[in-house]
Short mmCIF file of C-alpha atoms in Angstrom, two decimals:
data_model
loop_
_atom_site.label_atom_id
_atom_site.label_comp_id
_atom_site.label_asym_id
_atom_site.label_seq_id
_atom_site.Cartn_x
_atom_site.Cartn_y
_atom_site.Cartn_z
CA MET A 282 27.99 -35.18 -22.66
CA GLN A 283 25.30 -32.80 -23.73
CA PRO A 284 26.43 -29.57 -25.37
CA ASP A 285 25.63 -26.35 -23.57
CA ARG A 286 22.33 -24.86 -24.57
CA VAL A 287 22.73 -21.55 -26.35
CA GLU A 288 19.76 -19.24 -26.10
CA ALA A 289 18.84 -17.22 -29.14
CA GLN A 290 19.81 -13.57 -28.81
CA PRO A 291 17.70 -10.76 -30.26
CA PRO A 292 19.12 -9.27 -33.44
CA VAL A 293 21.34 -6.24 -32.98
CA PRO A 294 19.96 -3.22 -34.84
CA SER A 295 22.16 -2.06 -37.70
CA PRO A 296 23.70 1.46 -37.60
CA VAL A 297 21.25 2.55 -40.32
CA CYS A 298 18.30 1.31 -38.27
CA THR A 299 19.70 3.19 -35.28
CA LEU A 300 19.72 6.41 -37.32
CA ASP A 301 16.10 5.82 -38.31
CA THR A 302 15.20 5.33 -34.66
CA ARG A 303 16.98 8.51 -33.61
CA ALA A 304 15.21 10.57 -36.26
CA ALA A 305 11.81 9.12 -35.34
CA LEU A 306 12.31 9.81 -31.64
CA LEU A 307 13.48 13.38 -32.27
CA HIS A 308 10.39 14.08 -34.38
CA ARG A 309 8.24 12.58 -31.63
CA LEU A 310 9.89 14.79 -29.01
CA VAL A 311 9.27 17.93 -31.07
CA ASP A 312 5.63 16.90 -31.59
CA ALA A 313 5.23 16.36 -27.85
CA THR A 314 6.74 19.70 -26.81
CA GLY A 315 5.27 21.72 -29.67
CA CYS A 316 8.62 23.52 -30.09
CA GLU A 317 8.84 23.73 -33.87
CA SER A 318 12.05 25.76 -33.64
CA SER A 319 13.72 22.49 -32.55
CA ARG A 320 12.55 20.60 -35.62
CA TYR A 321 15.89 21.09 -37.41
CA PRO A 322 17.84 18.44 -35.40
CA ALA A 323 15.09 15.91 -36.15
CA GLN A 324 15.16 16.76 -39.86
CA ASP A 325 18.94 16.59 -39.88
CA ALA A 326 18.85 13.13 -38.27
CA GLU A 327 16.27 12.07 -40.87
CA HIS A 328 18.51 13.29 -43.72
CA ARG A 329 21.51 11.49 -42.21
CA ALA A 330 19.48 8.27 -42.04
CA ALA A 331 18.41 8.68 -45.69
CA ASP A 332 22.04 9.27 -46.75
CA ALA A 333 23.13 6.20 -44.82
CA HIS A 334 20.43 4.11 -46.51
CA ALA A 335 21.50 5.36 -49.94
CA ALA A 336 25.17 4.63 -49.23
CA ALA A 337 24.36 1.13 -47.93
CA GLU A 338 22.26 0.36 -51.00
CA THR A 339 25.06 1.56 -53.30
CA VAL A 340 27.63 -0.65 -51.58
CA ALA A 341 25.22 -3.61 -51.72
CA ARG A 342 24.74 -3.21 -55.49
CA GLU A 343 28.49 -2.93 -56.10
CA CYS A 344 28.98 -6.17 -54.21
CA GLY A 345 26.32 -7.90 -56.25
CA ASP A 346 24.00 -8.15 -53.27
CA PRO A 347 20.73 -6.35 -54.03
CA PRO A 348 19.51 -4.30 -51.07
CA GLY A 349 16.67 -5.81 -49.14
CA PRO A 350 13.71 -4.05 -47.55
CA ARG A 351 14.44 -1.49 -44.89
CA GLU A 352 14.58 -2.80 -41.37
CA LEU A 353 11.88 -2.14 -38.87
CA ILE A 354 12.61 0.23 -36.02
CA THR A 355 12.48 -1.21 -32.53
CA VAL A 356 12.00 1.38 -29.82
CA ILE A 357 12.46 0.53 -26.13
CA TRP A 358 10.40 2.74 -23.81
CA LEU A 359 12.16 2.66 -20.44
CA PRO A 360 9.93 4.96 -18.32
CA MET A 361 6.79 2.81 -18.68
CA PRO A 362 7.35 -0.90 -17.89
CA THR A 363 4.64 -3.36 -18.83
CA ARG A 364 2.49 -5.18 -16.31
CA THR A 365 4.98 -8.03 -16.33
CA GLY A 366 7.75 -5.67 -15.27
CA GLN A 367 9.58 -6.03 -18.60
CA ASP A 368 10.50 -3.21 -20.95
CA GLU A 369 7.84 -2.56 -23.54
CA ARG A 370 9.12 -3.02 -27.09
CA VAL A 371 7.25 -1.33 -29.92
CA THR A 372 8.04 -2.16 -33.54
CA ILE A 373 7.44 0.73 -35.94
CA PRO A 374 8.00 0.58 -39.73
CA PRO A 375 9.91 3.64 -40.98
CA SER A 376 7.01 4.68 -43.20
CA THR A 377 4.44 4.58 -40.38
CA PRO A 378 3.54 8.07 -39.07
CA LEU A 379 4.14 8.48 -35.37
CA GLN A 380 1.11 8.74 -33.15
CA PRO A 381 0.59 11.93 -31.15
CA PHE A 382 2.39 11.93 -27.83
CA ILE A 383 0.19 12.21 -24.74
CA PRO A 384 2.28 13.42 -21.79
CA LEU A 385 1.69 12.05 -18.34
CA PRO A 386 -0.12 14.39 -15.95
CA ILE A 387 2.22 16.44 -13.76
CA PRO A 388 1.67 15.53 -10.09
CA ALA A 389 0.47 18.34 -7.86
CA PRO A 390 3.09 19.76 -5.48
CA PRO A 391 2.77 18.88 -1.79
CA PRO A 392 0.77 21.33 0.36
CA PHE A 393 2.54 24.51 1.41
CA GLN A 394 2.18 23.70 5.10
CA GLN A 395 3.82 20.32 4.58
CA THR A 396 6.91 21.70 2.85
CA LYS A 397 7.06 24.48 5.46
CA GLU A 398 7.18 21.99 8.31
CA GLU A 399 9.80 19.91 6.52
CA ALA A 400 12.03 22.94 5.90
CA GLU A 401 11.55 24.16 9.47
CA ALA A 402 12.55 20.78 10.91
CA ILE A 403 15.74 20.75 8.82
CA LEU A 404 16.70 24.31 9.79
CA LEU A 405 15.99 23.84 13.50
CA THR A 406 18.69 21.18 13.72
CA GLY A 407 21.27 23.46 12.13
CA ALA A 408 21.50 22.80 8.40
CA GLU A 409 24.90 22.84 6.72
CA ALA A 410 25.79 25.16 3.84
CA PRO A 411 24.63 25.03 1.15
CA LEU A 412 21.10 24.58 2.42
CA PRO A 413 19.40 21.30 1.44
CA PRO A 414 17.22 21.26 -1.71
CA ALA A 415 14.02 20.86 0.35
CA VAL A 416 14.72 24.17 2.11
CA ARG A 417 15.62 25.99 -1.09
CA ARG A 418 12.52 24.71 -2.88
CA HIS A 419 10.28 25.89 -0.05
CA GLN A 420 11.96 29.30 0.04
CA GLN A 421 11.21 29.65 -3.66
CA ARG A 422 7.55 28.83 -2.97
CA VAL A 423 7.46 31.60 -0.37
CA LEU A 424 9.05 34.11 -2.75
CA THR A 425 6.61 33.10 -5.48
CA ARG A 426 3.66 33.70 -3.16
CA VAL A 427 5.01 37.17 -2.33
CA ARG A 428 5.39 37.92 -6.02
CA ASP A 429 1.83 36.81 -6.75
CA VAL A 430 0.39 38.91 -3.91
CA LEU A 431 2.22 42.01 -5.12
CA ALA A 432 1.14 41.36 -8.70
CA SER A 433 -2.52 41.04 -7.69
CA THR A 434 -2.62 44.10 -5.41
CA GLY A 435 -0.21 46.41 -7.22
CA ALA A 436 3.52 46.62 -6.66
CA LYS A 437 3.61 50.37 -5.92
CA GLY A 438 3.54 51.88 -2.45
CA HIS A 439 5.28 51.38 0.88
CA ARG A 440 4.47 48.16 2.73
CA LEU A 441 5.29 46.32 5.90
CA TYR A 442 6.56 42.79 5.47
CA VAL A 443 6.69 39.98 8.02
CA LEU A 444 9.23 37.17 7.67
CA GLU A 445 9.18 33.86 9.53
CA ILE A 446 12.81 32.76 9.76
CA ALA A 447 13.73 29.24 10.87
CA GLY A 448 17.03 28.12 12.32
CA PRO A 449 18.60 27.16 15.65
CA ILE A 450 17.03 30.33 17.11
CA PRO A 451 13.70 30.93 15.29
CA ARG A 452 12.75 34.55 14.77
CA ILE A 453 10.25 36.92 13.19
CA LYS A 454 11.28 40.03 11.31
CA ILE A 455 9.03 43.04 10.63
CA GLY A 456 10.37 45.61 8.18
CA ARG A 457 9.22 48.13 5.61
CA SER A 458 10.07 48.77 1.97
CA ASN A 459 8.69 50.32 -1.20
CA ASP A 460 10.06 47.26 -3.05
CA PRO A 461 9.33 44.40 -0.66
CA ARG A 462 10.00 41.66 -3.20
CA ALA A 463 13.60 42.76 -3.76
CA ARG A 464 14.10 43.51 -0.08
CA ILE A 465 12.89 40.07 0.98
CA ARG A 466 15.17 38.40 -1.55
CA ASP A 467 18.09 40.33 -0.05
CA HIS A 468 17.12 39.09 3.41
CA VAL A 469 16.95 35.51 2.14
CA HIS A 470 20.42 35.73 0.65
CA GLU A 471 21.79 37.11 3.91
CA MET A 472 20.06 34.62 6.23
CA ASN A 473 21.08 31.67 4.07
CA SER A 474 24.73 32.56 4.58
CA TYR A 475 24.14 31.94 8.31
CA GLN A 476 22.23 28.66 7.68
CA TYR A 477 18.86 30.27 8.42
CA GLY A 478 15.95 30.04 6.01
CA LEU A 479 12.69 31.78 5.12
CA ILE A 480 9.67 29.54 5.71
CA ASP A 481 6.83 32.08 5.42
CA ALA A 482 6.22 35.72 4.52
CA HIS A 483 3.45 38.29 4.57
CA VAL A 484 3.11 41.75 3.03
CA THR A 485 0.53 44.33 4.08
CA ASP A 486 -1.57 46.67 1.99
CA PRO A 487 0.38 49.58 0.49
CA VAL A 488 0.65 53.00 2.10
CA ASP A 489 1.39 56.04 -0.05
CA ASP A 490 3.68 58.12 2.16
CA LEU A 491 6.90 57.20 3.95
CA LEU A 492 5.92 58.87 7.24
CA SER A 493 2.78 56.74 7.64
CA ILE A 494 4.53 53.45 6.90
CA THR A 495 7.32 54.39 9.33
CA GLN A 496 4.78 55.04 12.08
CA ALA A 497 3.05 51.73 11.27
CA GLU A 498 6.36 49.90 11.52
CA ASN A 499 7.10 51.48 14.92
CA GLU A 500 3.65 50.55 16.25
CA ALA A 501 4.08 46.93 15.07
CA HIS A 502 7.49 46.75 16.74
CA ILE A 503 6.12 48.13 20.00
CA GLY A 504 3.25 45.64 19.97
CA MET A 505 5.55 42.68 19.32
CA GLY A 506 8.05 43.90 21.93
CA LYS A 507 5.43 43.70 24.66
CA ARG A 508 5.15 39.94 24.18
CA TYR A 509 8.41 38.67 22.69
CA GLU A 510 12.10 39.10 23.36
CA ARG A 511 13.88 41.39 20.92
CA ILE A 512 17.00 40.30 19.10
CA ASN A 513 17.28 43.77 17.59
CA GLN A 514 14.88 46.52 16.58
CA GLU A 515 13.17 44.41 13.88
CA LEU A 516 13.79 40.81 15.02
CA PHE A 517 11.82 38.96 17.72
CA ARG A 518 12.92 35.65 19.14
CA ASP A 519 10.59 32.60 19.08
CA ALA A 520 7.69 34.82 18.01
CA ASP A 521 4.42 33.65 16.46
CA PHE A 522 4.10 34.40 12.75
CA LEU A 523 0.32 34.83 12.77
CA TYR A 524 0.52 37.20 15.74
CA ALA A 525 3.12 39.29 13.91
CA THR A 526 1.01 39.49 10.73
CA LEU A 527 -1.97 40.69 12.79
CA TRP A 528 0.13 43.46 14.32
CA ALA A 529 1.49 44.52 10.93
CA ASP A 530 -1.96 44.61 9.29
CA LEU A 531 -3.46 46.44 12.27
CA ALA A 532 -0.73 49.08 12.29
CA VAL A 533 -1.14 49.70 8.55
CA THR A 534 -4.95 49.85 8.83
CA VAL A 535 -4.68 52.49 11.56
CA GLN A 536 -2.47 54.65 9.35
CA LEU A 537 -4.73 54.22 6.30
CA ASN A 538 -7.73 55.34 8.35
CA ARG A 539 -5.88 58.48 9.37
CA LEU A 540 -5.20 59.52 5.78
#
């Protein structure tokens, strides 16, 4: 009867070697991020490893067993498998300086229209609360675009805003505000509580006086009301977003030309 074959197992790293590995990885992480204020944990881990080495060497001498050379550090990089599909193992002596970390390129986000269609499809079927991450991510993209437009054109002044709201009954909202960014965020919070979501938004050029922007809002509402069913004074059922933005821009342009 042949004895069972026992395969050789890789050596288990000692606790001291593990401390060396931790310190090396922490230093590498700080080098990669460039956040020098986080260097202290790496230095602390390095000091702990040095203390552990000193204590181990002291115990070895007391036992009459002279300490041998320090172990090599074996690091297993899980995110990047080799071509063979196995984990890549890199052996690094403790005295070897770490090479600069080159981060992987960040993939570009999907096109705005793609995430809009995905969020709209989810909301049309009646999404449950809380809204799915895909909807919330797209809403944040819309709010970011509004913020960027206001930052590039100046945040002051009264404006009309047009919101494309998706849900079981799609709708368009045309409103006015002298702080459209905050007002739109309030609308998003409210509509989300009813499982509706914002999938697109538009803000017009600013108008200086309240009377002119109020007249522009009324003209936009009248124009939309001739073609679409009203839900209330500012909401229009199953309306076209592009058509609503044209009415809002036209109404504001008329008022600016009168000033």
